[in-house]
PDB file of C-alpha atoms in Angstrom:
ATOM      1  CA  UNK A   1     -21.691   9.033 -14.005  1.00  0.00           C
ATOM      2  CA  UNK A   2     -20.825   9.060 -17.772  1.00  0.00           C
ATOM      3  CA  UNK A   3     -17.212   8.585 -19.074  1.00  0.00           C
ATOM      4  CA  UNK A   4     -15.069  10.865 -21.709  1.00  0.00           C
ATOM      5  CA  UNK A   5     -16.687   9.328 -24.401  1.00  0.00           C
ATOM      6  CA  UNK A   6     -12.996   8.587 -26.854  1.00  0.00           C
ATOM      7  CA  UNK A   7     -12.437   9.485 -30.504  1.00  0.00           C
ATOM      8  CA  UNK A   8     -15.315   8.135 -32.567  1.00  0.00           C
ATOM      9  CA  UNK A   9     -13.492   5.550 -35.181  1.00  0.00           C
ATOM     10  CA  UNK A  10     -15.981   6.237 -38.043  1.00  0.00           C
ATOM     11  CA  UNK A  11     -15.013  10.205 -37.780  1.00  0.00           C
ATOM     12  CA  UNK A  12     -11.735   9.412 -37.193  1.00  0.00           C
ATOM     13  CA  UNK A  13     -11.914   7.767 -40.419  1.00  0.00           C
ATOM     14  CA  UNK A  14     -13.562  10.295 -42.399  1.00  0.00           C
ATOM     15  CA  UNK A  15     -11.399  12.970 -41.554  1.00  0.00           C
ATOM     16  CA  UNK A  16      -8.496  10.685 -43.087  1.00  0.00           C
ATOM     17  CA  UNK A  17      -6.748  10.008 -39.395  1.00  0.00           C
ATOM     18  CA  UNK A  18      -4.416   7.204 -39.380  1.00  0.00           C
ATOM     19  CA  UNK A  19      -3.969   5.395 -36.100  1.00  0.00           C
ATOM     20  CA  UNK A  20      -0.915   6.104 -36.287  1.00  0.00           C
ATOM     21  CA  UNK A  21      -1.290   9.246 -36.776  1.00  0.00           C
ATOM     22  CA  UNK A  22      -4.314   9.821 -33.963  1.00  0.00           C
ATOM     23  CA  UNK A  23      -1.271   7.873 -31.119  1.00  0.00           C
ATOM     24  CA  UNK A  24      -0.138  10.693 -29.183  1.00  0.00           C
ATOM     25  CA  UNK A  25       3.619  10.752 -27.818  1.00  0.00           C
ATOM     26  CA  UNK A  26       5.883  10.987 -24.963  1.00  0.00           C
ATOM     27  CA  UNK A  27       6.967  14.844 -25.079  1.00  0.00           C
ATOM     28  CA  UNK A  28       8.487  15.023 -21.876  1.00  0.00           C
ATOM     29  CA  UNK A  29      10.835  13.575 -19.818  1.00  0.00           C
ATOM     30  CA  UNK A  30      10.774  15.047 -16.416  1.00  0.00           C
ATOM     31  CA  UNK A  31       7.747  13.965 -13.557  1.00  0.00           C
ATOM     32  CA  UNK A  32       7.396  15.747 -10.825  1.00  0.00           C
ATOM     33  CA  UNK A  33       4.859  16.959  -8.491  1.00  0.00           C
ATOM     34  CA  UNK A  34       4.866  20.227  -7.388  1.00  0.00           C
ATOM     35  CA  UNK A  35       2.402  22.732  -5.078  1.00  0.00           C
ATOM     36  CA  UNK A  36       1.687  25.193  -5.397  1.00  0.00           C
ATOM     37  CA  UNK A  37      -2.188  27.638  -4.859  1.00  0.00           C
ATOM     38  CA  UNK A  38      -5.076  25.125  -4.832  1.00  0.00           C
ATOM     39  CA  UNK A  39      -2.941  21.608  -4.313  1.00  0.00           C
ATOM     40  CA  UNK A  40       0.300  19.326  -5.684  1.00  0.00           C
ATOM     41  CA  UNK A  41      -0.089  20.376  -9.710  1.00  0.00           C
ATOM     42  CA  UNK A  42       2.048  17.710 -11.633  1.00  0.00           C
ATOM     43  CA  UNK A  43       4.709  18.350 -13.735  1.00  0.00           C
ATOM     44  CA  UNK A  44       6.428  17.871 -17.317  1.00  0.00           C
ATOM     45  CA  UNK A  45      10.029  19.369 -17.675  1.00  0.00           C
ATOM     46  CA  UNK A  46       7.987  21.863 -15.160  1.00  0.00           C
ATOM     47  CA  UNK A  47       4.633  22.222 -17.195  1.00  0.00           C
ATOM     48  CA  UNK A  48       0.889  20.732 -15.292  1.00  0.00           C
ATOM     49  CA  UNK A  49      -0.095  19.312 -18.372  1.00  0.00           C
ATOM     50  CA  UNK A  50      -4.317  20.311 -18.531  1.00  0.00           C
ATOM     51  CA  UNK A  51      -7.622  18.092 -17.864  1.00  0.00           C
ATOM     52  CA  UNK A  52     -10.172  17.724 -22.006  1.00  0.00           C
ATOM     53  CA  UNK A  53     -11.844  20.611 -20.125  1.00  0.00           C
ATOM     54  CA  UNK A  54      -8.387  22.761 -20.509  1.00  0.00           C
ATOM     55  CA  UNK A  55      -8.005  21.967 -16.546  1.00  0.00           C
ATOM     56  CA  UNK A  56      -4.661  21.998 -14.364  1.00  0.00           C
ATOM     57  CA  UNK A  57      -4.111  19.012 -13.557  1.00  0.00           C
ATOM     58  CA  UNK A  58      -4.068  19.924  -9.950  1.00  0.00           C
ATOM     59  CA  UNK A  59      -5.031  17.395  -7.091  1.00  0.00           C
ATOM     60  CA  UNK A  60      -5.679  17.871  -2.797  1.00  0.00           C
ATOM     61  CA  UNK A  61      -2.283  16.181  -1.844  1.00  0.00           C
ATOM     62  CA  UNK A  62       0.713  15.036  -2.666  1.00  0.00           C
ATOM     63  CA  UNK A  63       0.219  11.529  -2.711  1.00  0.00           C
ATOM     64  CA  UNK A  64      -2.663  11.428  -5.011  1.00  0.00           C
ATOM     65  CA  UNK A  65      -0.056  13.535  -7.100  1.00  0.00           C
ATOM     66  CA  UNK A  66       2.371  11.145  -6.886  1.00  0.00           C
ATOM     67  CA  UNK A  67      -0.368   8.600  -8.314  1.00  0.00           C
ATOM     68  CA  UNK A  68      -1.275  10.781 -10.693  1.00  0.00           C
ATOM     69  CA  UNK A  69       2.808  11.255 -12.029  1.00  0.00           C
ATOM     70  CA  UNK A  70       3.543   8.236 -11.546  1.00  0.00           C
ATOM     71  CA  UNK A  71       1.260   6.987 -14.579  1.00  0.00           C
ATOM     72  CA  UNK A  72       3.035  10.012 -17.023  1.00  0.00           C
ATOM     73  CA  UNK A  73       6.106   8.691 -14.996  1.00  0.00           C
ATOM     74  CA  UNK A  74       5.454   4.697 -16.066  1.00  0.00           C
ATOM     75  CA  UNK A  75       3.846   5.976 -20.407  1.00  0.00           C
ATOM     76  CA  UNK A  76       6.374   4.761 -23.052  1.00  0.00           C
ATOM     77  CA  UNK A  77       6.839   6.279 -26.665  1.00  0.00           C
ATOM     78  CA  UNK A  78       3.945   6.975 -26.865  1.00  0.00           C
ATOM     79  CA  UNK A  79       0.752   7.025 -23.946  1.00  0.00           C
ATOM     80  CA  UNK A  80      -1.720   4.272 -23.161  1.00  0.00           C
ATOM     81  CA  UNK A  81      -4.252   5.551 -21.627  1.00  0.00           C
ATOM     82  CA  UNK A  82      -5.781   2.454 -20.642  1.00  0.00           C
ATOM     83  CA  UNK A  83      -2.933   2.808 -18.053  1.00  0.00           C
ATOM     84  CA  UNK A  84      -3.753   6.123 -17.040  1.00  0.00           C
ATOM     85  CA  UNK A  85      -7.154   5.212 -14.068  1.00  0.00           C
ATOM     86  CA  UNK A  86      -5.757   7.800 -11.561  1.00  0.00           C
ATOM     87  CA  UNK A  87      -5.175  10.913 -14.708  1.00  0.00           C
ATOM     88  CA  UNK A  88      -8.706   9.986 -15.529  1.00  0.00           C
ATOM     89  CA  UNK A  89     -10.378   9.971 -11.691  1.00  0.00           C
ATOM     90  CA  UNK A  90      -8.556  13.269 -11.278  1.00  0.00           C
ATOM     91  CA  UNK A  91      -9.820  14.470 -14.796  1.00  0.00           C
ATOM     92  CA  UNK A  92     -13.415  14.015 -13.864  1.00  0.00           C
ATOM     93  CA  UNK A  93     -12.503  15.362 -11.211  1.00  0.00           C
ATOM     94  CA  UNK A  94     -12.132  17.642 -12.337  1.00  0.00           C
ATOM     95  CA  UNK A  95     -14.271  18.042 -14.888  1.00  0.00           C
ATOM     96  CA  UNK A  96     -16.292  17.257 -14.067  1.00  0.00           C
ATOM     97  CA  UNK A  97     -17.657  16.428 -10.718  1.00  0.00           C
ATOM     98  CA  UNK A  98     -17.619  20.086  -9.088  1.00  0.00           C
ATOM     99  CA  UNK A  99     -20.493  21.069 -12.079  1.00  0.00           C
ATOM    100  CA  UNK A 100     -23.161  18.161 -10.412  1.00  0.00           C
ATOM    101  CA  UNK A 101     -22.453  16.875  -7.636  1.00  0.00           C
ATOM    102  CA  UNK A 102     -25.884  16.968  -6.805  1.00  0.00           C
ATOM    103  CA  UNK A 103     -26.584  13.961  -9.651  1.00  0.00           C
ATOM    104  CA  UNK A 104     -23.885  12.012  -8.264  1.00  0.00           C
ATOM    105  CA  UNK A 105     -24.847  11.944  -5.441  1.00  0.00           C
ATOM    106  CA  UNK A 106     -28.860  11.163  -5.919  1.00  0.00           C
ATOM    107  CA  UNK A 107     -26.830   8.373  -8.622  1.00  0.00           C
ATOM    108  CA  UNK A 108     -24.978   6.662  -5.317  1.00  0.00           C
ATOM    109  CA  UNK A 109     -27.817   6.670  -2.458  1.00  0.00           C
ATOM    110  CA  UNK A 110     -29.941   5.022  -5.292  1.00  0.00           C
ATOM    111  CA  UNK A 111     -27.760   2.137  -5.356  1.00  0.00           C
ATOM    112  CA  UNK A 112     -27.924   2.232  -1.450  1.00  0.00           C
ATOM    113  CA  UNK A 113     -32.042   1.630  -2.245  1.00  0.00           C
ATOM    114  CA  UNK A 114     -31.368  -1.512  -4.076  1.00  0.00           C
ATOM    115  CA  UNK A 115     -27.634  -2.125  -2.924  1.00  0.00           C
ATOM    116  CA  UNK A 116     -25.962  -5.518  -3.769  1.00  0.00           C
ATOM    117  CA  UNK A 117     -25.346  -6.610  -0.017  1.00  0.00           C
ATOM    118  CA  UNK A 118     -29.457  -6.143   0.830  1.00  0.00           C
ATOM    119  CA  UNK A 119     -30.527  -9.337  -1.505  1.00  0.00           C
ATOM    120  CA  UNK A 120     -28.849 -12.527  -0.775  1.00  0.00           C
ATOM    121  CA  UNK A 121     -29.720 -15.358  -2.620  1.00  0.00           C
ATOM    122  CA  UNK A 122     -33.424 -18.047  -2.779  1.00  0.00           C
ATOM    123  CA  UNK A 123     -30.675 -20.764  -3.230  1.00  0.00           C
ATOM    124  CA  UNK A 124     -28.657 -22.871  -3.738  1.00  0.00           C
ATOM    125  CA  UNK A 125     -28.220 -22.746  -0.260  1.00  0.00           C
ATOM    126  CA  UNK A 126     -24.792 -23.068  -0.280  1.00  0.00           C
ATOM    127  CA  UNK A 127     -24.722 -19.317  -1.921  1.00  0.00           C
ATOM    128  CA  UNK A 128     -28.030 -18.194   0.109  1.00  0.00           C
ATOM    129  CA  UNK A 129     -25.499 -18.781   3.805  1.00  0.00           C
ATOM    130  CA  UNK A 130     -22.407 -17.512   2.532  1.00  0.00           C
ATOM    131  CA  UNK A 131     -23.808 -14.672   1.429  1.00  0.00           C
ATOM    132  CA  UNK A 132     -25.479 -14.531   5.080  1.00  0.00           C
ATOM    133  CA  UNK A 133     -21.916 -14.603   6.467  1.00  0.00           C
ATOM    134  CA  UNK A 134     -20.518 -12.495   4.476  1.00  0.00           C
ATOM    135  CA  UNK A 135     -22.446  -9.360   3.921  1.00  0.00           C
ATOM    136  CA  UNK A 136     -24.539  -9.335   7.110  1.00  0.00           C
ATOM    137  CA  UNK A 137     -21.728  -7.713   9.092  1.00  0.00           C
ATOM    138  CA  UNK A 138     -20.953  -4.575   6.343  1.00  0.00           C
ATOM    139  CA  UNK A 139     -25.547  -4.664   7.078  1.00  0.00           C
ATOM    140  CA  UNK A 140     -24.085  -4.303  10.492  1.00  0.00           C
ATOM    141  CA  UNK A 141     -21.719  -2.202   9.494  1.00  0.00           C
ATOM    142  CA  UNK A 142     -23.268   0.817   7.610  1.00  0.00           C
ATOM    143  CA  UNK A 143     -25.785   1.274   9.916  1.00  0.00           C
ATOM    144  CA  UNK A 144     -23.874   1.290  12.858  1.00  0.00           C
ATOM    145  CA  UNK A 145     -21.085   3.756  11.681  1.00  0.00           C
ATOM    146  CA  UNK A 146     -23.052   5.500   8.761  1.00  0.00           C
ATOM    147  CA  UNK A 147     -26.222   5.544  10.212  1.00  0.00           C
ATOM    148  CA  UNK A 148     -27.687   4.064   6.770  1.00  0.00           C
ATOM    149  CA  UNK A 149     -30.356   1.217   7.910  1.00  0.00           C
ATOM    150  CA  UNK A 150     -30.687  -1.111   5.133  1.00  0.00           C
ATOM    151  CA  UNK A 151     -32.898  -4.927   5.158  1.00  0.00           C
ATOM    152  CA  UNK A 152     -31.762  -7.471   3.676  1.00  0.00           C
ATOM    153  CA  UNK A 153     -34.892  -8.870   0.991  1.00  0.00           C
ATOM    154  CA  UNK A 154     -36.387 -11.450   0.327  1.00  0.00           C
ATOM    155  CA  UNK A 155     -36.770 -13.034  -3.419  1.00  0.00           C
ATOM    156  CA  UNK A 156     -34.856 -10.888  -6.709  1.00  0.00           C
ATOM    157  CA  UNK A 157     -37.716  -8.177  -6.457  1.00  0.00           C
ATOM    158  CA  UNK A 158     -36.656  -4.858  -6.081  1.00  0.00           C
ATOM    159  CA  UNK A 159     -38.203  -3.772  -2.345  1.00  0.00           C
ATOM    160  CA  UNK A 160     -37.390   0.221  -1.427  1.00  0.00           C
ATOM    161  CA  UNK A 161     -35.811   0.803   1.557  1.00  0.00           C
ATOM    162  CA  UNK A 162     -36.207   3.246   4.055  1.00  0.00           C
ATOM    163  CA  UNK A 163     -36.063   6.406   2.566  1.00  0.00           C
ATOM    164  CA  UNK A 164     -34.119   7.846   5.484  1.00  0.00           C
ATOM    165  CA  UNK A 165     -31.529   5.080   5.233  1.00  0.00           C
ATOM    166  CA  UNK A 166     -31.442   5.865   1.340  1.00  0.00           C
ATOM    167  CA  UNK A 167     -31.388  10.448   2.497  1.00  0.00           C
ATOM    168  CA  UNK A 168     -28.716   9.408   5.002  1.00  0.00           C
ATOM    169  CA  UNK A 169     -26.555   7.684   1.702  1.00  0.00           C
ATOM    170  CA  UNK A 170     -26.806  10.787   0.420  1.00  0.00           C
ATOM    171  CA  UNK A 171     -25.644  13.144   2.458  1.00  0.00           C
ATOM    172  CA  UNK A 172     -22.272  11.481   3.481  1.00  0.00           C
ATOM    173  CA  UNK A 173     -21.500  11.601  -0.663  1.00  0.00           C
ATOM    174  CA  UNK A 174     -21.519  14.975  -0.289  1.00  0.00           C
ATOM    175  CA  UNK A 175     -19.891  15.327   2.369  1.00  0.00           C
ATOM    176  CA  UNK A 176     -16.957  14.395   0.145  1.00  0.00           C
ATOM    177  CA  UNK A 177     -14.395  17.144  -1.916  1.00  0.00           C
ATOM    178  CA  UNK A 178     -15.100  16.476  -5.106  1.00  0.00           C
ATOM    179  CA  UNK A 179     -12.384  13.930  -5.362  1.00  0.00           C
ATOM    180  CA  UNK A 180     -13.427  11.546  -3.092  1.00  0.00           C
ATOM    181  CA  UNK A 181     -16.533  12.146  -4.646  1.00  0.00           C
ATOM    182  CA  UNK A 182     -15.029  10.757  -7.516  1.00  0.00           C
ATOM    183  CA  UNK A 183     -13.169   7.235  -6.303  1.00  0.00           C
ATOM    184  CA  UNK A 184     -17.231   7.046  -4.216  1.00  0.00           C
ATOM    185  CA  UNK A 185     -18.781   6.908  -7.839  1.00  0.00           C
ATOM    186  CA  UNK A 186     -17.254   4.902  -9.417  1.00  0.00           C
ATOM    187  CA  UNK A 187     -16.927   2.468  -7.128  1.00  0.00           C
ATOM    188  CA  UNK A 188     -20.187   2.037  -5.434  1.00  0.00           C
ATOM    189  CA  UNK A 189     -20.900   0.527  -8.967  1.00  0.00           C
ATOM    190  CA  UNK A 190     -17.780  -1.136 -10.187  1.00  0.00           C
ATOM    191  CA  UNK A 191     -18.917  -3.002  -6.825  1.00  0.00           C
ATOM    192  CA  UNK A 192     -22.510  -3.015  -6.913  1.00  0.00           C
ATOM    193  CA  UNK A 193     -22.806  -1.329  -3.864  1.00  0.00           C
ATOM    194  CA  UNK A 194     -22.831   1.340  -1.898  1.00  0.00           C
ATOM    195  CA  UNK A 195     -21.901   0.084   1.170  1.00  0.00           C
ATOM    196  CA  UNK A 196     -19.075  -1.655   0.383  1.00  0.00           C
ATOM    197  CA  UNK A 197     -17.400   1.769  -1.105  1.00  0.00           C
ATOM    198  CA  UNK A 198     -17.691   3.443   1.483  1.00  0.00           C
ATOM    199  CA  UNK A 199     -15.538   1.033   3.446  1.00  0.00           C
ATOM    200  CA  UNK A 200     -13.014   1.183   0.410  1.00  0.00           C
ATOM    201  CA  UNK A 201     -12.973   5.741   0.957  1.00  0.00           C
ATOM    202  CA  UNK A 202     -13.039   4.920   4.484  1.00  0.00           C
ATOM    203  CA  UNK A 203     -10.560   2.626   4.669  1.00  0.00           C
ATOM    204  CA  UNK A 204     -11.627   0.117   6.617  1.00  0.00           C
ATOM    205  CA  UNK A 205     -12.106  -3.063   3.736  1.00  0.00           C
ATOM    206  CA  UNK A 206      -9.894  -2.968   1.162  1.00  0.00           C
ATOM    207  CA  UNK A 207     -10.319  -2.935  -2.585  1.00  0.00           C
ATOM    208  CA  UNK A 208      -9.651  -6.545  -3.524  1.00  0.00           C
ATOM    209  CA  UNK A 209     -12.096  -7.892  -0.731  1.00  0.00           C
ATOM    210  CA  UNK A 210     -14.537  -5.698  -0.888  1.00  0.00           C
ATOM    211  CA  UNK A 211     -14.798  -6.330  -5.119  1.00  0.00           C
ATOM    212  CA  UNK A 212     -14.520 -10.631  -3.930  1.00  0.00           C
ATOM    213  CA  UNK A 213     -17.273  -9.764  -1.246  1.00  0.00           C
ATOM    214  CA  UNK A 214     -18.878  -8.197  -4.541  1.00  0.00           C
ATOM    215  CA  UNK A 215     -18.688 -10.852  -6.911  1.00  0.00           C
ATOM    216  CA  UNK A 216     -19.787 -14.163  -3.867  1.00  0.00           C
ATOM    217  CA  UNK A 217     -22.392 -15.924  -6.750  1.00  0.00           C
ATOM    218  CA  UNK A 218     -20.293 -15.328 -10.135  1.00  0.00           C
ATOM    219  CA  UNK A 219     -17.530 -17.251  -8.184  1.00  0.00           C
ATOM    220  CA  UNK A 220     -19.935 -19.376  -6.907  1.00  0.00           C
ATOM    221  CA  UNK A 221     -20.914 -20.407 -10.229  1.00  0.00           C
ATOM    222  CA  UNK A 222     -17.403 -20.572 -11.658  1.00  0.00           C
ATOM    223  CA  UNK A 223     -16.290 -23.302  -8.993  1.00  0.00           C
ATOM    224  CA  UNK A 224     -19.519 -25.011 -10.611  1.00  0.00           C
ATOM    225  CA  UNK A 225     -18.861 -24.625 -14.507  1.00  0.00           C
ATOM    226  CA  UNK A 226     -15.237 -23.273 -14.277  1.00  0.00           C
ATOM    227  CA  UNK A 227     -14.224 -19.839 -15.474  1.00  0.00           C
ATOM    228  CA  UNK A 228     -13.251 -19.435 -19.840  1.00  0.00           C
ATOM    229  CA  UNK A 229      -9.511 -17.075 -20.754  1.00  0.00           C
ATOM    230  CA  UNK A 230     -12.363 -13.958 -21.615  1.00  0.00           C
ATOM    231  CA  UNK A 231     -14.568 -13.834 -18.062  1.00  0.00           C
ATOM    232  CA  UNK A 232     -10.871 -14.552 -16.703  1.00  0.00           C
ATOM    233  CA  UNK A 233      -9.453 -11.178 -18.016  1.00  0.00           C
ATOM    234  CA  UNK A 234     -12.743  -9.209 -17.802  1.00  0.00           C
ATOM    235  CA  UNK A 235     -12.611  -9.970 -13.732  1.00  0.00           C
ATOM    236  CA  UNK A 236      -8.273  -8.958 -13.493  1.00  0.00           C
ATOM    237  CA  UNK A 237      -9.182  -5.160 -14.334  1.00  0.00           C
ATOM    238  CA  UNK A 238     -12.627  -4.797 -13.342  1.00  0.00           C
ATOM    239  CA  UNK A 239     -10.399  -6.421  -9.658  1.00  0.00           C
ATOM    240  CA  UNK A 240      -7.490  -4.206 -10.624  1.00  0.00           C
ATOM    241  CA  UNK A 241     -10.167  -1.379 -10.798  1.00  0.00           C
ATOM    242  CA  UNK A 242     -10.924  -2.222  -7.505  1.00  0.00           C
ATOM    243  CA  UNK A 243      -7.456  -2.057  -6.066  1.00  0.00           C
ATOM    244  CA  UNK A 244      -6.863   1.444  -8.292  1.00  0.00           C
ATOM    245  CA  UNK A 245      -9.661   3.275  -6.211  1.00  0.00           C
ATOM    246  CA  UNK A 246      -8.605   2.157  -2.497  1.00  0.00           C
ATOM    247  CA  UNK A 247      -4.997   3.604  -3.776  1.00  0.00           C
ATOM    248  CA  UNK A 248      -6.754   6.845  -4.748  1.00  0.00           C
ATOM    249  CA  UNK A 249      -8.885   7.059  -1.562  1.00  0.00           C
ATOM    250  CA  UNK A 250      -5.510   6.338   0.449  1.00  0.00           C
ATOM    251  CA  UNK A 251      -3.813   9.527  -1.108  1.00  0.00           C
ATOM    252  CA  UNK A 252      -6.553  11.359  -0.278  1.00  0.00           C
ATOM    253  CA  UNK A 253      -6.287  11.165   2.856  1.00  0.00           C
TER     254      UNK A 253
END
């Protein structure tokens, strides 16, 4: 699922914009949430902010609205969108996912068809053993609790899963409301696994634990060869995204 594209800096330059002029200053003092028609809205000095498509920023639960409101309250003199991931999730759910539910579910199902937890390493043996130990219980969980029966695959070449399992993953995704479906659609590519994403969405696995399960190979290589500062920064950002998604699902109830 595509994200809202940032302002093209080349276009901005052609229009004569300077960086200081592009930054939006904080224009509110009080941030609250209020119950209303259709759910709970974030309010800035009593007014509800809009999504990029100009829809009211209204969420289905008070907890979810407060998660978003906390991001607005934490802004300094200038608004920093990079520090507002829950706001981006809410805007995506409102502006995009509601109009593209089938396509979003198709993408999640496609991940189930080539799920990370079905592709343990052949070697080295230590990594293969660790992945089998850590991933097998989650394939079993998916079969028992979700009705998604996925088989492990030997080697790196793709092997199609049972179409019924893929269809079941799609069906489960479509049962979610737009906000939970948005979270699932973000979690699945982050983790490389529909199984792990469903486990976080259902509250049986924390975001951080799911993230660590998704990077067993990466962590194994780091243990052998070390990790540089840039890679560590990327990993920390992805881990934080996984933790935010866990909070998002919990707030939705």
